[in-house]
Coordinates of C-alpha atoms in Angstrom, one line a residue:
M515 CA 50.5 66.9 66.2
S516 CA 52.3 68.2 69.4
L517 CA 55.5 66.7 70.7
R518 CA 53.8 65.9 74.0
R519 CA 51.4 63.4 72.2
L520 CA 54.3 61.7 70.3
L521 CA 56.2 60.9 73.6
P522 CA 55.3 57.7 75.6
R523 CA 52.9 58.2 78.4
H524 CA 55.4 58.3 81.2
A525 CA 58.2 60.0 79.3
K526 CA 58.0 63.2 81.3
G527 CA 58.4 61.3 84.5
Y528 CA 61.4 59.4 83.1
L529 CA 63.0 62.6 82.0
W530 CA 62.7 64.1 85.5
I531 CA 64.2 61.0 87.1
C532 CA 67.2 61.2 84.7
F533 CA 67.6 64.8 85.5
L534 CA 67.7 64.2 89.2
V535 CA 70.2 61.3 88.8
L536 CA 72.5 63.6 86.9
V537 CA 72.2 66.3 89.6
F538 CA 72.9 64.0 92.5
G539 CA 75.6 62.2 90.6
S540 CA 77.4 65.5 89.9
M541 CA 77.1 66.4 93.6
I542 CA 78.7 63.1 94.6
L543 CA 81.5 63.5 92.1
S544 CA 82.2 67.1 93.3
D545 CA 82.4 65.9 96.9
N546 CA 85.1 63.5 95.8
G547 CA 87.2 66.0 93.9
F548 CA 85.8 65.4 90.4
S549 CA 83.5 67.4 88.2
P550 CA 81.6 66.5 85.0
Y551 CA 83.9 68.9 83.1
S552 CA 87.0 67.2 84.4
I553 CA 85.7 63.8 83.5
L554 CA 84.9 64.9 79.9
T555 CA 88.2 66.6 79.4
A556 CA 90.4 64.2 81.4
P557 CA 91.3 61.9 78.5
F558 CA 92.8 64.9 76.6
A559 CA 94.8 66.1 79.6
E560 CA 98.5 65.5 79.7
G561 CA 99.4 62.5 81.9
F562 CA 95.8 61.3 82.2
Y563 CA 96.6 57.7 81.2
D564 CA 99.7 57.6 83.5
T565 CA 97.2 57.8 86.4
F566 CA 96.3 54.2 85.7
D567 CA 99.9 53.0 85.2
H568 CA 101.9 54.5 88.2
G569 CA 101.4 54.3 91.9
P570 CA 98.4 54.9 94.1
V571 CA 95.7 57.6 93.3
E572 CA 96.8 59.6 96.4
A573 CA 100.1 60.4 94.8
N574 CA 98.5 62.0 91.8
V575 CA 95.9 63.8 93.9
H576 CA 98.7 65.3 96.0
S577 CA 100.6 66.5 92.9
V578 CA 97.4 68.3 91.7
A579 CA 96.7 69.8 95.1
S580 CA 100.1 71.2 95.4
D581 CA 99.8 73.4 92.3
P582 CA 99.6 77.1 93.2
V583 CA 96.0 77.7 92.1
P584 CA 94.7 81.0 93.6
P585 CA 91.4 80.8 95.6
V586 CA 88.3 81.8 93.7
G587 CA 87.5 85.5 94.0
R588 CA 90.9 86.7 95.1
P589 CA 91.8 89.9 93.3
P590 CA 94.7 89.6 90.8
L591 CA 98.1 90.5 92.1
P592 CA 99.2 94.0 91.2
S593 CA 101.8 94.1 88.5
T594 CA 103.9 96.7 90.4
G595 CA 104.7 97.4 93.9
I596 CA 107.2 99.0 96.2
P597 CA 110.7 97.7 95.1
R598 CA 112.2 95.5 97.8
P599 CA 115.9 95.5 98.7
A600 CA 117.6 92.4 97.4
E601 CA 118.4 90.9 100.8
E602 CA 114.6 91.0 101.7
V603 CA 113.5 89.0 98.7
R604 CA 114.2 85.4 99.4
K605 CA 113.4 82.8 96.8
G606 CA 112.4 79.2 97.5
V607 CA 111.2 79.8 101.1
P608 CA 109.2 76.7 102.2
V609 CA 105.4 77.0 102.1
E610 CA 104.0 77.6 105.6
G611 CA 103.5 74.2 107.3
Q612 CA 105.6 72.3 104.7
G613 CA 109.3 71.6 104.4
K614 CA 111.9 72.9 106.8
A615 CA 110.8 74.5 110.1
L616 CA 110.8 78.3 110.2
V617 CA 113.8 79.9 111.8
F618 CA 114.3 83.5 112.8
G619 CA 117.4 85.4 113.9
S620 CA 120.9 84.0 113.9
G621 CA 123.4 82.8 116.5
A622 CA 122.3 83.6 120.1
T623 CA 119.1 85.3 118.8
T624 CA 117.9 82.2 116.8
F625 CA 114.4 81.0 117.6
T626 CA 111.5 79.0 116.0
P627 CA 107.8 79.7 116.3
D628 CA 107.6 77.1 119.1
D629 CA 109.8 79.4 121.2
I630 CA 107.1 82.0 121.2
V631 CA 103.8 82.2 123.2
I632 CA 101.0 84.4 122.0
L633 CA 99.0 85.9 124.9
F634 CA 95.7 86.8 123.3
K635 CA 93.3 88.9 125.5
T636 CA 89.6 89.4 124.9
G637 CA 86.5 89.8 127.0
A638 CA 83.4 87.7 127.6
T639 CA 81.2 90.4 126.1
A640 CA 83.4 90.6 123.0
L641 CA 84.7 87.1 122.5
W642 CA 82.1 85.9 120.0
R643 CA 82.3 89.0 117.9
R644 CA 86.0 89.5 117.7
V645 CA 87.7 86.1 118.2
P646 CA 86.3 83.9 115.3
I647 CA 87.9 86.0 112.6
H648 CA 91.3 85.6 114.1
L649 CA 91.0 81.8 114.1
S650 CA 90.8 81.9 110.3
T651 CA 93.4 84.6 109.8
S652 CA 95.8 85.5 112.6
F653 CA 96.0 81.9 113.9
A654 CA 95.1 80.0 110.8
N655 CA 98.7 78.8 110.3
S656 CA 99.6 76.7 113.4
S657 CA 103.1 76.1 112.2
L658 CA 103.8 79.9 112.5
V659 CA 101.9 80.5 115.8
P660 CA 101.6 77.1 117.5
N661 CA 101.3 78.4 121.1
V662 CA 98.3 80.7 121.5
I663 CA 96.6 81.2 124.9
F664 CA 93.2 82.8 124.9
Y665 CA 92.5 85.0 128.0
S666 CA 89.1 86.4 129.0
D667 CA 87.1 87.2 132.2
N668 CA 85.1 84.0 131.9
S669 CA 86.0 80.3 131.3
D670 CA 84.8 79.2 127.9
H671 CA 85.7 77.3 124.7
I672 CA 85.7 78.5 121.1
A673 CA 86.2 76.0 118.2
G674 CA 87.7 73.5 120.7
R675 CA 90.2 76.0 122.1
P676 CA 90.0 76.7 125.8
I677 CA 89.4 80.3 127.0
V678 CA 91.2 80.9 130.4
D679 CA 89.3 82.9 133.0
V680 CA 92.3 85.1 133.9
L681 CA 90.5 86.6 136.9
A682 CA 89.5 83.3 138.5
N683 CA 92.3 83.4 141.1
V684 CA 92.3 87.0 142.1
S685 CA 91.5 87.6 145.8
S686 CA 87.9 87.5 147.1
T687 CA 88.5 91.1 148.3
L688 CA 89.2 92.3 144.7
K689 CA 86.2 90.3 143.4
A690 CA 84.0 92.2 145.8
H691 CA 85.1 95.5 144.3
P692 CA 82.4 97.4 142.3
D693 CA 84.6 97.1 139.2
F694 CA 83.8 93.4 139.3
E695 CA 80.1 93.8 138.8
L696 CA 80.4 92.7 135.2
Y697 CA 82.4 89.7 136.1
H698 CA 79.7 88.3 138.3
K699 CA 76.9 89.2 135.8
V700 CA 78.8 87.3 133.1
Q701 CA 78.7 84.2 135.3
E702 CA 75.0 84.7 135.9
A703 CA 74.3 85.1 132.2
H704 CA 75.9 81.8 131.4
Q705 CA 74.0 80.0 134.2
S706 CA 70.8 81.6 132.8
N707 CA 71.5 80.3 129.3
L708 CA 71.8 83.8 127.8
Y709 CA 74.2 84.7 125.0
L710 CA 76.7 87.5 125.0
E711 CA 77.2 87.7 121.2
A712 CA 75.6 91.0 120.3
A713 CA 74.2 89.3 117.2
A714 CA 70.7 90.7 117.4
I715 CA 69.4 87.1 117.7
D716 CA 66.8 85.9 120.2
G717 CA 68.6 85.0 123.4
D718 CA 71.2 87.8 123.2
F719 CA 72.0 89.6 126.4
Y720 CA 74.1 92.9 126.6
L721 CA 76.3 93.7 129.5
P722 CA 78.2 97.0 129.8
G723 CA 81.2 97.7 132.0
G724 CA 84.0 95.8 130.2
W725 CA 86.5 98.7 130.3
R726 CA 86.4 99.0 134.1
L727 CA 87.1 95.2 134.4
D728 CA 89.8 95.1 131.7
K729 CA 92.6 96.7 133.7
Y730 CA 92.7 93.9 136.2
K731 CA 93.5 91.2 133.6
F732 CA 97.1 92.3 132.7
L733 CA 99.0 91.2 135.9
P734 CA 97.3 87.8 136.4
L735 CA 97.6 87.2 132.6
V736 CA 101.3 87.5 132.6
Q737 CA 101.5 85.7 135.9
H738 CA 99.6 82.7 134.4
A739 CA 101.9 82.6 131.3
A740 CA 105.0 82.6 133.6
A741 CA 103.6 79.7 135.6
N742 CA 102.2 77.6 132.8
Y743 CA 104.5 78.3 129.9
P744 CA 108.0 78.9 131.4
G745 CA 111.2 78.6 129.4
K746 CA 110.1 80.2 126.1
K747 CA 112.1 82.9 124.5
W748 CA 109.4 85.4 123.6
Y749 CA 105.9 86.2 124.9
V750 CA 103.9 88.3 122.6
Y751 CA 100.8 90.1 123.9
M752 CA 97.9 91.1 121.6
E753 CA 94.3 92.2 122.0
D754 CA 91.3 91.1 120.0
D755 CA 91.1 94.3 118.0
N756 CA 94.7 94.1 116.8
Y757 CA 96.2 92.4 113.7
L758 CA 99.9 91.4 113.8
F759 CA 102.1 90.7 110.8
W760 CA 103.9 87.7 112.3
H761 CA 106.8 87.3 109.8
S762 CA 107.7 91.0 110.1
L763 CA 107.5 91.0 113.9
F764 CA 109.4 87.7 114.3
A765 CA 112.2 88.9 111.9
W766 CA 112.6 92.0 114.1
L767 CA 112.6 89.9 117.3
G768 CA 115.5 88.0 115.7
T769 CA 117.7 91.0 116.2
F770 CA 117.4 90.8 120.0
D771 CA 118.8 88.4 122.5
P772 CA 115.9 86.8 124.5
S773 CA 118.3 85.9 127.3
T774 CA 118.4 89.7 128.0
P775 CA 115.6 91.2 130.0
L776 CA 113.6 93.1 127.4
F777 CA 110.1 94.7 127.4
L778 CA 109.3 96.0 123.9
G779 CA 106.3 98.1 123.0
S780 CA 105.0 101.3 121.6
P781 CA 105.4 104.5 123.7
A782 CA 102.6 105.8 125.8
A783 CA 102.5 108.0 128.9
R784 CA 100.3 108.5 132.0
L785 CA 100.9 109.9 135.5
G786 CA 104.3 111.1 134.3
E787 CA 105.4 107.6 133.5
D788 CA 106.4 105.9 130.3
F789 CA 104.6 102.7 129.5
A790 CA 104.1 100.1 126.7
G791 CA 100.7 100.6 125.1
G792 CA 98.7 97.4 125.2
G793 CA 96.5 98.1 122.2
S794 CA 99.4 98.0 119.8
G795 CA 100.8 94.8 121.5
F796 CA 104.0 94.3 123.4
V797 CA 106.7 91.7 123.7
I798 CA 108.4 90.3 126.9
S799 CA 111.6 88.3 126.5
G800 CA 112.0 85.0 128.4
A801 CA 114.6 86.5 130.6
A802 CA 112.4 89.5 131.5
L803 CA 109.5 87.2 132.4
E804 CA 111.7 85.1 134.6
A805 CA 113.1 88.2 136.4
T806 CA 109.6 89.4 137.1
F807 CA 106.6 87.2 137.3
G808 CA 108.5 83.9 136.8
G809 CA 110.7 84.5 139.8
H810 CA 107.9 86.0 141.9
P811 CA 104.8 83.8 141.8
D812 CA 102.8 86.2 144.0
L813 CA 103.8 89.4 142.1
A814 CA 100.3 90.0 140.6
D815 CA 98.7 89.6 144.1
K816 CA 100.9 92.3 145.6
W817 CA 99.8 94.9 143.1
E818 CA 96.0 94.4 143.2
S819 CA 95.4 97.5 145.2
Y820 CA 97.5 99.6 142.9
A821 CA 95.4 98.6 139.9
Q822 CA 92.2 99.7 141.7
E823 CA 93.4 103.3 141.6
R824 CA 94.5 103.3 137.9
C825 CA 92.6 103.4 134.7
C826 CA 94.6 101.2 132.4
G827 CA 96.0 97.7 132.8
D828 CA 98.9 98.3 130.4
Q829 CA 100.1 101.2 132.5
V830 CA 99.8 99.0 135.6
L831 CA 101.8 96.2 134.1
S832 CA 104.5 98.6 132.8
H833 CA 104.8 100.2 136.2
V834 CA 105.3 96.8 137.9
M835 CA 107.8 95.7 135.2
A836 CA 109.8 98.9 135.8
E837 CA 109.7 98.5 139.5
M838 CA 111.1 95.0 139.0
G839 CA 114.0 96.5 136.9
V840 CA 112.6 95.9 133.4
P841 CA 111.3 99.2 132.0
R842 CA 110.0 99.5 128.4
D843 CA 112.9 99.5 125.9
R844 CA 113.0 103.0 124.4
R845 CA 115.9 102.7 121.9
Y846 CA 113.6 103.2 118.9
D847 CA 111.6 106.1 120.2
N848 CA 111.7 109.2 117.9
T849 CA 113.9 107.5 115.3
G850 CA 111.2 107.0 112.6
W851 CA 110.8 103.4 113.6
A852 CA 107.3 102.7 114.8
G853 CA 106.8 99.0 114.2
L854 CA 104.2 98.5 116.9
Q855 CA 101.6 101.3 116.7
A856 CA 98.2 102.1 118.1
L857 CA 96.1 103.4 115.2
P858 CA 93.7 101.9 112.6
T859 CA 94.5 102.0 108.9
W860 CA 92.3 105.0 108.1
K861 CA 93.9 107.1 110.9
M862 CA 97.6 106.2 110.4
G863 CA 99.7 109.1 109.2
F864 CA 102.1 108.1 106.4
G865 CA 105.0 110.3 105.4
E866 CA 108.8 110.7 105.1
W867 CA 109.2 110.0 108.8
N868 CA 107.9 106.4 108.7
W869 CA 107.9 105.5 105.0
C870 CA 110.7 103.0 105.4
S871 CA 109.9 101.8 108.9
P872 CA 108.9 98.2 109.4
L873 CA 105.2 97.8 110.3
F874 CA 104.2 95.0 112.7
N875 CA 100.5 95.6 113.4
V876 CA 97.3 97.6 112.8
H877 CA 95.2 98.4 115.9
K878 CA 91.5 99.1 116.4
T879 CA 90.5 96.7 113.7
H880 CA 87.0 95.6 112.9
Q881 CA 86.4 92.1 111.7
A882 CA 86.3 93.3 108.1
D883 CA 89.6 95.0 108.6
V884 CA 91.2 91.8 109.9
S885 CA 90.0 90.0 106.8
E886 CA 91.3 92.7 104.5
L887 CA 94.6 92.9 106.2
F888 CA 95.0 89.1 106.0
V889 CA 94.4 89.1 102.2
F890 CA 96.8 92.1 101.9
E891 CA 99.5 90.3 103.8
R892 CA 99.1 87.2 101.7
R893 CA 99.4 89.2 98.4
F894 CA 102.4 91.0 99.8
Q895 CA 104.2 87.7 100.6
Q896 CA 103.4 86.3 97.1
M897 CA 104.9 89.4 95.5
H898 CA 108.0 89.8 97.6
G899 CA 108.6 86.5 99.4
E900 CA 107.3 85.1 102.6
R901 CA 110.2 86.5 104.7
A902 CA 110.2 90.0 103.2
V903 CA 109.5 92.6 106.0
L904 CA 106.4 94.7 105.5
R905 CA 106.8 98.5 105.8
Y906 CA 104.5 101.4 106.2
S907 CA 104.9 102.3 102.5
D908 CA 103.6 98.9 101.5
L909 CA 100.4 99.3 103.4
F910 CA 100.0 102.9 102.2
V911 CA 100.4 102.1 98.5
E912 CA 98.1 99.1 98.6
M913 CA 95.4 100.2 101.1
V914 CA 95.4 104.0 101.3
L915 CA 96.6 105.6 98.1
P916 CA 93.9 104.1 95.8
Y917 CA 91.2 105.9 97.9
L918 CA 92.7 109.4 97.9
V919 CA 91.4 112.3 95.9
A920 CA 92.2 116.0 95.8
E921 CA 89.3 117.0 98.1
R922 CA 86.4 115.6 100.0
V923 CA 83.4 117.3 101.8
E924 CA 82.2 116.2 105.2
W925 CA 85.4 114.3 105.7
D926 CA 88.1 114.4 108.4
N927 CA 91.6 113.4 107.1
E928 CA 93.2 114.0 110.5
A929 CA 95.4 116.9 109.4
S930 CA 96.4 118.8 112.6
Q931 CA 100.2 119.0 112.7
K932 CA 99.9 122.8 112.3
W933 CA 96.7 124.5 113.4
F934 CA 95.4 128.0 112.6
A935 CA 92.4 129.7 114.1
S936 CA 91.5 133.4 114.5
G937 CA 90.9 132.9 118.2
S938 CA 94.6 132.1 118.7
E939 CA 95.7 135.5 117.3
D940 CA 95.8 138.9 119.1
A941 CA 92.3 140.4 118.9
E942 CA 93.6 144.0 118.7
A943 CA 96.0 143.1 115.8
L944 CA 93.2 141.3 113.9
G945 CA 91.0 144.4 114.2
K946 CA 93.6 146.4 112.3
L947 CA 93.8 144.0 109.3
S948 CA 92.2 144.9 106.0
K949 CA 89.8 142.5 104.3
A950 CA 92.5 141.5 101.8
E951 CA 94.9 140.8 104.7
R952 CA 92.3 138.7 106.5
E953 CA 91.7 136.6 103.4
K954 CA 95.3 135.6 103.3
K955 CA 95.1 134.0 106.8
A956 CA 94.8 130.2 106.7
W957 CA 91.8 130.2 108.9
F958 CA 89.8 132.6 106.7
S959 CA 88.5 130.0 104.2
A960 CA 89.0 126.5 102.7
K961 CA 90.7 128.2 99.8
S962 CA 93.1 130.1 102.1
C963 CA 93.8 126.9 104.0
K964 CA 94.7 125.0 100.9
L965 CA 97.0 127.8 99.8
A966 CA 98.8 127.7 103.1
C967 CA 99.4 124.0 102.6
K968 CA 100.7 124.7 99.1
E969 CA 103.1 127.3 100.4
W970 CA 104.5 124.9 103.0
E971 CA 106.7 122.6 101.0
E972 CA 106.3 119.6 103.4
C973 CA 102.5 119.8 103.5
L974 CA 100.7 116.8 102.2
T975 CA 97.2 117.3 103.6
W976 CA 94.9 120.1 104.8
K977 CA 91.6 120.3 106.6
Y978 CA 89.2 123.3 107.0
A979 CA 86.0 123.9 109.1
D980 CA 84.8 127.4 109.7
D981 CA 87.7 129.5 111.2
N982 CA 89.9 126.4 111.7
C983 CA 92.6 125.2 109.4
G984 CA 94.8 122.1 110.0
L985 CA 97.9 121.1 108.0
A986 CA 100.1 118.0 108.1
S987 CA 103.2 116.6 106.5
T988 CA 101.7 113.1 106.7
V989 CA 98.8 111.5 104.8
S990 CA 95.8 109.8 106.4
R991 CA 92.8 108.4 104.5
G992 CA 90.4 109.6 107.2
R993 CA 86.7 109.0 107.1
K994 CA 83.3 110.7 106.6
V995 CA 82.1 112.7 109.5
D996 CA 79.2 114.9 110.6
A997 CA 81.0 117.6 112.6
G998 CA 78.0 119.8 113.0
I999 CA 79.6 122.2 110.5
L1000 CA 80.9 121.8 107.0
M1001 CA 84.4 120.2 107.0
R1002 CA 86.6 120.0 103.9
S1003 CA 89.6 117.8 103.7
G1004 CA 92.2 117.9 100.9
W1005 CA 95.2 115.9 99.7
M1006 CA 98.2 117.3 97.7
M1007 CA 98.0 114.5 95.2
G1008 CA 101.0 115.5 93.2
R1009 CA 103.3 115.6 96.2
I1010 CA 101.8 112.3 97.5
E1011 CA 102.3 110.5 94.3
R1012 CA 105.9 111.7 94.0
L1013 CA 106.5 110.4 97.5
A1014 CA 105.0 107.0 96.6
E1015 CA 107.0 106.8 93.3
G1016 CA 110.3 108.3 94.3
K1017 CA 111.1 107.2 97.9
D1018 CA 113.5 104.3 98.0
C1019 CA 114.1 102.3 101.1
K1020 CA 117.4 100.7 102.1
G1021 CA 117.7 97.3 103.6
L1022 CA 116.8 96.9 107.2
G1023 CA 120.0 95.0 108.1
Y1024 CA 118.2 91.9 109.2

């Protein structure tokens, strides 16, 4: 006789009901912080019965929640890393958002996160693609970056945060300029209930022309910050494709006096002028802001026509700052320090020159890069302490070195410090060379190019593509390319590994 015939008539229905009760009961328990496993094992857990004898439940829940349990799916911390100077490893630093307030600098340079304003610039056509990832990474810790202003070319909100239309108050004459075509079309798109998300979803609407409009944002952006957030010690500018390592940057700012007019940024040049590159971010001291836009409420208006004739807003801003007596601070140029830099991780060149330099940012990031850098930074802080200053070498060992091999095909590793091509040599002299002599030239073949790198003791990478050989004393990961002709890239792995293992960095002095 089958089991089915032995069971009562409605047993199958009862079993299904019991099963559903268990499922929904487990869901309710999980939502309240319990699990079936924890209920079954709780009586055997240390301190379980004390829960019923001492204090409210909340106290016990808090003690459990404060345990350092790593998030599910996070890679295990590496067992080794770049050794840190003793003064950079600080034990017992309060967890972000708990305990004592964060303080940077000392004496006259002391400041807290509340003394800093972050000026975050995006665009209406990029906002919904680039900003959300920053809300859960760059700006997730409000105790570290409590003052963030979002600037764009259209008024909006994202997750309850207001987006300032930085161009709202420019002159009607400027708004009539052809460069403002996008500005007006963005307004029309919103009025027409069209989305500017580039998400390939019904209702999406694409608008080109963001670069032509972008240059006009810089002056009114800084003018707005001076008018609405005066009296702060530091104003940090960042763009939506930049990732900033806040602790490392703030520790560096703690070495400067914000009561001195300072304009800090990475070096760039245009029209024969030095300027602070906007992509890598820049910092304006409170004194510098007051001496320029703070003390001159109409400064941005006066330079509108100048911006029309230029390509880049960061150059326009730097020109105005210099005219007002606050040029970019150049004390760290050509010293091996490149804290603020303009390249993405795969294009950055690592080597002796910047190995021990602090690193404050990575530029030209995609959303996936921002996420990866956020996780990398958290792991670094867990290994070396929340206040340890991150260096180029730390990023290289963790995010570049594991991907390097001796040679790749159809790959560009950016090696170009030294360049060899037959076209750059004297044609008559070349005609007199024997075949054996030509084969020794770096441009003759990939094998010859690699040999040239081997013979140059400082060479770490080489690249070859038909009659062109590039060498470099720095290491870049590079990326796969289709150059229209076979390109080979190589890494001198022995030399690179010796650099990673043998280069010790001294303390930074702050």
